[in-house]
Amino acid sequence: MRRLIQFLAMLFVLSLAPSLAQSATLRTQGSLGFGLGSLGAEVEWLDPTLIVYPRGSVAYMVGANGYLAPQAIWGLGVYGGAAYYLEPDRQGLFGAVRAGGALFVQNSVGAFAGTAALSGGYRFVTGGLEFGLEGGLWLASFDFGNNSVVAITPTLALTAGFRF
């Protein structure tokens, strides 16, 4: 079983490498919501095999965020997702879906959370640089102490990245 998992991981990396080498973006992002701020990094790559009518593009992404909220709550999270762009080559208007997990800590007590986000925005590309403005809805669900919490907040994010 261990060899099978190693083989599948190697196959995944080998299948991902050509896409990253052709057109990938490394970007930083900062976002604010009601009572929540985040700062993170994201890698996004174009799916060259999908044909989107009439001329859009689809990209996949993975990333990590650090979260900070009032009352000494902080957290770290990872996520994956996909974006649909109305223009080719991952520029212009887009819509994105992300899902992942996070660890939130308050006063040395931690809780794991499931996270999801729906967003839309615009990416401006000039040469190898890209800048973006993104707005959306962020959702997290977790048990914190004796309370079950569902957090929903609108977010606004600014992004800057480098395409390679």
Short mmCIF file of C-alpha atoms in Angstrom, two decimals:
data_model
loop_
_atom_site.label_atom_id
_atom_site.label_comp_id
_atom_site.label_asym_id
_atom_site.label_seq_id
_atom_site.Cartn_x
_atom_site.Cartn_y
_atom_site.Cartn_z
CA MET A 1 0.00 0.00 0.00
CA ARG A 2 2.83 2.36 0.83
CA ARG A 3 4.44 1.81 -2.59
CA LEU A 4 1.11 2.45 -4.29
CA ILE A 5 0.73 5.79 -2.50
CA GLN A 6 4.30 6.76 -3.41
CA PHE A 7 3.69 5.79 -7.03
CA LEU A 8 0.46 7.81 -7.17
CA ALA A 9 2.18 10.84 -5.61
CA MET A 10 5.02 10.60 -8.15
CA LEU A 11 2.51 10.26 -11.01
CA PHE A 12 0.63 13.33 -9.73
CA VAL A 13 3.83 15.42 -9.60
CA LEU A 14 4.89 14.29 -13.07
CA SER A 15 1.49 15.11 -14.54
CA LEU A 16 1.42 18.50 -12.83
CA ALA A 17 4.96 19.59 -13.77
CA PRO A 18 4.33 20.32 -17.50
CA SER A 19 1.34 22.50 -16.68
CA LEU A 20 3.31 24.46 -14.09
CA ALA A 21 6.23 24.89 -16.47
CA GLN A 22 3.98 26.25 -19.24
CA SER A 23 1.86 28.76 -17.39
CA ALA A 24 1.66 29.09 -13.66
CA THR A 25 1.28 32.02 -11.30
CA LEU A 26 2.68 32.48 -7.82
CA ARG A 27 0.69 35.18 -6.04
CA THR A 28 0.32 36.70 -2.62
CA GLN A 29 -3.05 37.78 -1.36
CA GLY A 30 -4.44 39.76 1.51
CA SER A 31 -8.12 39.88 2.36
CA LEU A 32 -10.46 41.45 4.86
CA GLY A 33 -13.91 40.35 5.99
CA PHE A 34 -16.10 41.32 8.91
CA GLY A 35 -13.87 40.47 11.88
CA LEU A 36 -11.38 38.40 9.87
CA GLY A 37 -8.18 39.18 8.02
CA SER A 38 -5.93 36.86 6.06
CA LEU A 39 -2.60 36.89 4.30
CA GLY A 40 -1.43 34.04 2.11
CA ALA A 41 0.21 32.62 -0.98
CA GLU A 42 -1.32 30.75 -3.89
CA VAL A 43 -0.10 28.84 -6.94
CA GLU A 44 -2.42 28.74 -9.95
CA TRP A 45 -1.94 26.90 -13.23
CA LEU A 46 -3.88 26.78 -16.48
CA ASP A 47 -5.55 23.57 -17.66
CA PRO A 48 -4.52 23.40 -21.34
CA THR A 49 -6.67 20.31 -22.01
CA LEU A 50 -10.03 21.97 -21.36
CA ILE A 51 -11.66 23.81 -24.23
CA VAL A 52 -13.98 26.49 -22.89
CA TYR A 53 -16.59 27.95 -25.24
CA PRO A 54 -16.22 30.51 -26.73
CA ARG A 55 -12.72 31.53 -25.52
CA GLY A 56 -12.43 31.33 -21.75
CA SER A 57 -9.96 29.36 -19.64
CA VAL A 58 -9.99 27.16 -16.55
CA ALA A 59 -7.25 27.18 -13.91
CA TYR A 60 -6.63 25.18 -10.74
CA MET A 61 -5.07 26.51 -7.56
CA VAL A 62 -3.59 25.47 -4.23
CA GLY A 63 -2.68 27.82 -1.44
CA ALA A 64 -2.13 28.55 2.23
CA ASN A 65 -3.43 31.39 4.40
CA GLY A 66 -2.80 32.80 7.83
CA TYR A 67 -5.90 34.18 9.58
CA LEU A 68 -6.28 36.80 12.29
CA ALA A 69 -9.53 37.74 14.03
CA PRO A 70 -10.50 39.74 17.14
CA GLN A 71 -10.39 38.21 20.62
CA ALA A 72 -6.90 36.75 20.00
CA ILE A 73 -8.04 34.18 17.42
CA TRP A 74 -5.50 33.21 14.79
CA GLY A 75 -5.27 30.35 12.34
CA LEU A 76 -3.48 28.61 9.50
CA GLY A 77 -5.23 27.02 6.55
CA VAL A 78 -4.66 25.23 3.25
CA TYR A 79 -7.04 24.99 0.31
CA GLY A 80 -7.50 23.94 -3.28
CA GLY A 81 -9.88 25.15 -5.94
CA ALA A 82 -10.65 26.10 -9.51
CA ALA A 83 -11.37 29.29 -11.41
CA TYR A 84 -13.19 30.01 -14.65
CA TYR A 85 -11.91 33.01 -16.62
CA LEU A 86 -13.90 34.73 -19.38
CA GLU A 87 -10.66 35.47 -21.26
CA PRO A 88 -7.94 33.07 -22.41
CA ASP A 89 -4.70 32.83 -20.44
CA ARG A 90 -6.21 33.49 -16.97
CA GLN A 91 -6.94 37.18 -17.25
CA GLY A 92 -9.99 39.42 -17.07
CA LEU A 93 -13.20 38.59 -15.21
CA PHE A 94 -13.34 35.29 -13.31
CA GLY A 95 -15.28 33.23 -10.79
CA ALA A 96 -13.56 30.88 -8.32
CA VAL A 97 -14.45 28.11 -5.87
CA ARG A 98 -12.08 27.09 -3.08
CA ALA A 99 -12.33 24.51 -0.29
CA GLY A 100 -9.93 23.36 2.39
CA GLY A 101 -9.19 23.11 6.06
CA ALA A 102 -7.78 25.31 8.79
CA LEU A 103 -6.61 25.22 12.38
CA PHE A 104 -7.88 28.08 14.55
CA VAL A 105 -6.43 28.82 17.99
CA GLN A 106 -7.71 31.01 20.83
CA ASN A 107 -6.02 31.12 24.25
CA SER A 108 -4.03 27.93 23.51
CA VAL A 109 -7.20 25.99 22.56
CA GLY A 110 -7.33 24.84 18.94
CA ALA A 111 -10.06 23.68 16.60
CA PHE A 112 -9.99 22.25 13.09
CA ALA A 113 -12.36 23.85 10.58
CA GLY A 114 -13.64 23.10 7.14
CA THR A 115 -13.53 26.16 4.88
CA ALA A 116 -15.15 27.09 1.58
CA ALA A 117 -15.19 30.25 -0.52
CA LEU A 118 -17.03 31.54 -3.56
CA SER A 119 -15.55 34.60 -5.20
CA GLY A 120 -15.36 36.64 -8.35
CA GLY A 121 -13.14 39.41 -9.57
CA TYR A 122 -10.79 40.78 -12.18
CA ARG A 123 -7.14 40.00 -12.95
CA PHE A 124 -5.01 42.54 -14.80
CA VAL A 125 -1.90 41.14 -16.48
CA THR A 126 1.02 43.20 -17.74
CA GLY A 127 4.07 41.25 -18.88
CA GLY A 128 4.95 38.75 -16.19
CA LEU A 129 3.12 40.61 -13.42
CA GLU A 130 -0.51 40.27 -12.46
CA PHE A 131 -2.73 42.24 -10.11
CA GLY A 132 -6.23 41.38 -9.00
CA LEU A 133 -9.25 42.49 -7.05
CA GLU A 134 -11.53 39.78 -5.73
CA GLY A 135 -14.73 39.82 -3.71
CA GLY A 136 -16.72 36.91 -2.38
CA LEU A 137 -18.14 34.93 0.49
CA TRP A 138 -16.06 32.87 2.95
CA LEU A 139 -17.50 30.08 5.11
CA ALA A 140 -15.95 28.10 7.97
CA SER A 141 -17.56 25.44 10.16
CA PHE A 142 -15.98 24.11 13.37
CA ASP A 143 -16.48 23.21 17.03
CA PHE A 144 -14.76 25.71 19.33
CA GLY A 145 -14.87 24.64 22.96
CA ASN A 146 -18.48 23.63 23.65
CA ASN A 147 -19.87 25.69 20.77
CA SER A 148 -20.51 24.73 17.17
CA VAL A 149 -19.66 27.72 15.03
CA VAL A 150 -20.50 28.53 11.44
CA ALA A 151 -18.75 31.69 10.30
CA ILE A 152 -19.90 33.40 7.11
CA THR A 153 -18.34 36.66 6.01
CA PRO A 154 -18.04 38.67 2.83
CA THR A 155 -14.42 39.24 1.82
CA LEU A 156 -12.46 41.63 -0.33
CA ALA A 157 -8.99 40.56 -1.49
CA LEU A 158 -6.12 42.29 -3.28
CA THR A 159 -3.65 40.04 -5.08
CA ALA A 160 -0.29 40.50 -6.74
CA GLY A 161 1.61 37.78 -8.53
CA PHE A 162 4.35 36.75 -10.90
CA ARG A 163 3.69 34.51 -13.92
CA PHE A 164 6.31 32.01 -14.98
#
